[in-house]
Amino acid sequence: MQKQRCERVRDLWSQVDALMMGMNWTREDVEKPQILVDDVQGDSHPGSYHLDVLSEEASIGVYEAGGRPAKFHVTDICDGWAQGHEGMNFILCSRGIIADMVEIHASVIPWDGMLLLSGCDKSTPAHLMAAARMDIPTIHIPAGAMRSGPGNSTSGLAGPLSARKKKGHVDLAEMRDYKLTGCPSCGACQFMGTASTMQCMSEALGMALPGTALMPATMAEIRRMARAAGKHILYLAEKGITARKIMTKANFTNAMKVHAAIGGSTNAYIHMPAIAHELGLELHPREFDAIGQEIKYITNIQPSGKYTAELFWFAGGIPMVQHMLRDQLDLDVLTVTGHSLGDSLAMLEQDGFFNRCLGHLKSYGIPREDVIRTTEQSDKCGSIAVLEGNLAPQGAVVKYAAVKPDMHRHIGPAAVFDSEDDAQSAIIAGKIRPGSVVVIRYEGPKGSGMPEMFMTTDAIVYDETLNGTVAIVTDGRFSGATSGPCIGHVSPEAVDGGPIALLENDDLIEINIPERALRVVGVKGEEKTSEEVEAVLAERRKNWTLPERPEKRGVLKRYSDSAVSAMEGAYMR
């Protein structure tokens, strides 16, 4: 039996053993390797609801391998419940709090290893941040994907339905049917939003067992894989393979390439730098953009494509994407298998993983190439661009894979709002003109906690007079399900006096995705030279003062007071 990391602590203070035995541990248990099993289970949303089942399976695996699990919990929260009210301001903040609590759990005694179970927007990056801090043997167990809704639909139908409801265009039967079928099971939402993206990033970073990201949450396979992770953590503990040995810059580079190939969420541009920061690595969204211009976009998953997340897994999931990109990936990087990425993929194939997945896909009558293309079949590269210019000196991001080509270059008059609520009200009331650029400011990390703006984007997308001609520019962020010309993370943010704070109605805003530019090019509807624009902005700056903002208290105040910019990762200093 391997030596425990906590042996010295147990010898130092006998109450450690007594406390364990007070929870039905035996005398033999306290001598075994001790594994922290930390999940985000709770009645918070379907992505976490079932994690008690997977946590139990993982714990059985620990027992089977000769260890003793200890279960801890930090329930996460859901963007879906927080839409349209002040609760959304707390969503991004929760990432750091979850990471802090897992760090606290992981520090109470020297654990031999750690299993982290999560699958949604903020909990997965939080767990990877905590793993980076603790640097002990760790496996992340993804929560899997929700089953598809009727007609290959997703929970994202809430956006168009809510927008149409506000205009009186939805009958009660349609709304009832959506509520009954929009989330037909537990698991992360069915599109390549932030939850799905971050599960994929965990696997691409080598922190989850191969093939576990977006595994359908109701299938027996996900329970078997959770148990396998529980058994395997003892191997990592024995070999001393810790999180920092896996999450290297080479693995981050691999993950950025995978992100480009799957059309991942813009929010990964916040989460991945924050994870890297915990490792002492610098990761700027510009690196994503540069890589994205070289990597083919090969998946066909909503919101940029046609299919749902479970069909992505049936087509082979992340291992198939890595197989397609094998000539562009570093296959020598270490993963939680204890082997290189190349060897791990080979072992997965030998075990029949791809054949089993394709067997499920055949039930739908869909060829794999319709869901995951080869690089030769794709004529598009990447999915997200980093834009810079006099409106965003430190950068902004846009998911151009979800933007119609005729909006990749656009100049329009600004319609400026100091909150998302005001902007949405104006959209619903029909006060926004086609061709406008809706500017929403004071919604960055320091401004209001950086809420996502799913309801506002959908209000535009599902307005026939605005869809395809109106863009949004904000220092806030967007849902991973967002489509259309939506530019977020504008930095510096308005609270810090960034140029976005100086905009006025009818200033002309240029969006140029091919040139990676976001610029003010005119004033009061009249085009100006760059020198003239700079002079106008400089004059406005002399008179600018921070508007009175709603008072913050508690955790949101602590977050806003200490958050870095979105382009750095929006983490707390």
Short mmCIF file of N, CA, C and O in Angstrom, two decimals, residues 291-331:
data_model
loop_
_atom_site.label_atom_id
_atom_site.label_comp_id
_atom_site.label_asym_id
_atom_site.label_seq_id
_atom_site.Cartn_x
_atom_site.Cartn_y
_atom_site.Cartn_z
N ILE A 291 -4.23 31.11 -33.63
CA ILE A 291 -4.38 29.67 -33.87
C ILE A 291 -5.62 29.38 -34.71
O ILE A 291 -5.60 28.55 -35.62
N GLY A 292 -6.70 30.12 -34.42
CA GLY A 292 -7.94 29.90 -35.14
C GLY A 292 -7.82 30.17 -36.63
O GLY A 292 -8.57 29.60 -37.44
N GLN A 293 -6.90 31.03 -37.01
CA GLN A 293 -6.72 31.33 -38.43
C GLN A 293 -5.97 30.23 -39.17
O GLN A 293 -5.86 30.26 -40.39
N GLU A 294 -5.46 29.24 -38.40
CA GLU A 294 -4.72 28.13 -39.00
C GLU A 294 -5.47 26.80 -38.89
O GLU A 294 -5.12 25.84 -39.58
N ILE A 295 -6.48 26.73 -38.01
CA ILE A 295 -7.17 25.47 -37.72
C ILE A 295 -8.54 25.46 -38.38
O ILE A 295 -9.32 26.41 -38.23
N LYS A 296 -8.86 24.38 -39.08
CA LYS A 296 -10.15 24.28 -39.74
C LYS A 296 -11.28 24.10 -38.72
O LYS A 296 -11.14 23.37 -37.72
N TYR A 297 -12.38 24.79 -38.99
CA TYR A 297 -13.61 24.63 -38.19
C TYR A 297 -14.36 23.44 -38.78
O TYR A 297 -14.86 23.50 -39.90
N ILE A 298 -14.41 22.33 -38.05
CA ILE A 298 -14.85 21.07 -38.64
C ILE A 298 -16.14 20.49 -38.05
O ILE A 298 -16.57 19.42 -38.48
N THR A 299 -16.75 21.14 -37.10
CA THR A 299 -17.95 20.57 -36.49
C THR A 299 -19.21 21.29 -36.98
O THR A 299 -19.15 22.40 -37.51
N ASN A 300 -20.34 20.65 -36.77
CA ASN A 300 -21.63 21.17 -37.23
C ASN A 300 -22.62 21.11 -36.07
O ASN A 300 -23.61 20.38 -36.11
N ILE A 301 -22.31 21.88 -35.04
CA ILE A 301 -23.06 21.83 -33.78
C ILE A 301 -23.72 23.18 -33.52
O ILE A 301 -23.11 24.23 -33.75
N GLN A 302 -24.96 23.17 -33.05
CA GLN A 302 -25.63 24.41 -32.67
C GLN A 302 -24.83 25.15 -31.60
O GLN A 302 -24.16 24.51 -30.80
N PRO A 303 -24.81 26.48 -31.58
CA PRO A 303 -25.65 27.40 -32.35
C PRO A 303 -25.09 27.78 -33.73
O PRO A 303 -25.79 28.40 -34.51
N SER A 304 -23.85 27.41 -34.01
CA SER A 304 -23.27 27.76 -35.31
C SER A 304 -23.61 26.73 -36.38
O SER A 304 -23.41 26.98 -37.57
N GLY A 305 -24.10 25.56 -35.96
CA GLY A 305 -24.38 24.48 -36.91
C GLY A 305 -25.76 23.90 -36.71
O GLY A 305 -26.68 24.56 -36.21
N LYS A 306 -25.89 22.62 -37.01
CA LYS A 306 -27.21 21.98 -37.10
C LYS A 306 -27.51 21.05 -35.94
O LYS A 306 -28.67 20.95 -35.51
N TYR A 307 -26.51 20.32 -35.44
CA TYR A 307 -26.78 19.20 -34.54
C TYR A 307 -26.54 19.55 -33.08
O TYR A 307 -26.05 20.63 -32.74
N THR A 308 -26.88 18.60 -32.21
CA THR A 308 -26.77 18.81 -30.76
C THR A 308 -25.54 18.10 -30.20
O THR A 308 -24.88 17.31 -30.88
N ALA A 309 -25.28 18.36 -28.93
CA ALA A 309 -24.04 17.88 -28.30
C ALA A 309 -23.98 16.36 -28.22
O ALA A 309 -22.90 15.77 -28.40
N GLU A 310 -25.09 15.70 -27.94
CA GLU A 310 -25.03 14.25 -27.85
C GLU A 310 -24.68 13.62 -29.20
O GLU A 310 -23.97 12.62 -29.27
N LEU A 311 -25.13 14.25 -30.30
CA LEU A 311 -24.78 13.74 -31.61
C LEU A 311 -23.30 13.98 -31.90
O LEU A 311 -22.66 13.20 -32.61
N PHE A 312 -22.75 15.05 -31.35
CA PHE A 312 -21.31 15.29 -31.45
C PHE A 312 -20.55 14.15 -30.79
O PHE A 312 -19.57 13.63 -31.33
N TRP A 313 -21.02 13.70 -29.62
CA TRP A 313 -20.35 12.59 -28.95
C TRP A 313 -20.53 11.29 -29.74
O TRP A 313 -19.60 10.51 -29.88
N PHE A 314 -21.72 11.07 -30.27
CA PHE A 314 -21.95 9.87 -31.09
C PHE A 314 -21.03 9.86 -32.32
O PHE A 314 -20.68 8.79 -32.82
N ALA A 315 -20.65 11.03 -32.79
CA ALA A 315 -19.75 11.10 -33.95
C ALA A 315 -18.29 10.92 -33.55
O ALA A 315 -17.42 10.92 -34.42
N GLY A 316 -18.04 10.76 -32.26
CA GLY A 316 -16.67 10.52 -31.79
C GLY A 316 -16.15 11.56 -30.83
O GLY A 316 -15.07 11.38 -30.25
N GLY A 317 -16.89 12.67 -30.67
CA GLY A 317 -16.54 13.67 -29.67
C GLY A 317 -15.15 14.24 -29.84
O GLY A 317 -14.58 14.30 -30.94
N ILE A 318 -14.58 14.66 -28.71
CA ILE A 318 -13.26 15.28 -28.73
C ILE A 318 -12.19 14.34 -29.27
O ILE A 318 -11.31 14.77 -30.03
N PRO A 319 -12.20 13.04 -28.95
CA PRO A 319 -11.19 12.17 -29.54
C PRO A 319 -11.21 12.17 -31.07
O PRO A 319 -10.16 12.12 -31.71
N MET A 320 -12.40 12.24 -31.67
CA MET A 320 -12.47 12.29 -33.13
C MET A 320 -11.93 13.61 -33.65
O MET A 320 -11.22 13.65 -34.68
N VAL A 321 -12.24 14.71 -32.96
CA VAL A 321 -11.68 16.01 -33.36
C VAL A 321 -10.16 15.97 -33.28
O VAL A 321 -9.46 16.43 -34.19
N GLN A 322 -9.64 15.41 -32.18
CA GLN A 322 -8.19 15.30 -32.04
C GLN A 322 -7.59 14.40 -33.12
O GLN A 322 -6.49 14.67 -33.62
N HIS A 323 -8.31 13.35 -33.48
CA HIS A 323 -7.85 12.48 -34.57
C HIS A 323 -7.78 13.26 -35.89
O HIS A 323 -6.80 13.13 -36.64
N MET A 324 -8.80 14.08 -36.15
CA MET A 324 -8.81 14.87 -37.38
C MET A 324 -7.68 15.91 -37.39
O MET A 324 -7.16 16.26 -38.46
N LEU A 325 -7.31 16.39 -36.21
CA LEU A 325 -6.28 17.43 -36.10
C LEU A 325 -4.90 16.86 -35.77
O LEU A 325 -3.98 17.62 -35.46
N ARG A 326 -4.76 15.54 -35.84
CA ARG A 326 -3.56 14.90 -35.28
C ARG A 326 -2.26 15.45 -35.84
O ARG A 326 -1.24 15.49 -35.13
N ASP A 327 -2.26 15.90 -37.09
CA ASP A 327 -1.02 16.43 -37.68
C ASP A 327 -0.70 17.83 -37.18
O ASP A 327 0.40 18.33 -37.43
N GLN A 328 -1.66 18.46 -36.47
CA GLN A 328 -1.45 19.83 -35.98
C GLN A 328 -1.36 19.89 -34.46
O GLN A 328 -1.16 20.97 -33.90
N LEU A 329 -1.53 18.76 -33.80
CA LEU A 329 -1.47 18.71 -32.34
C LEU A 329 -0.13 18.15 -31.88
O LEU A 329 0.53 17.40 -32.58
N ASP A 330 0.24 18.52 -30.66
CA ASP A 330 1.39 17.91 -29.99
C ASP A 330 0.88 16.62 -29.34
O ASP A 330 0.23 16.66 -28.30
N LEU A 331 1.17 15.50 -29.95
CA LEU A 331 0.66 14.21 -29.46
C LEU A 331 1.51 13.63 -28.33
O LEU A 331 1.16 12.59 -27.78
#
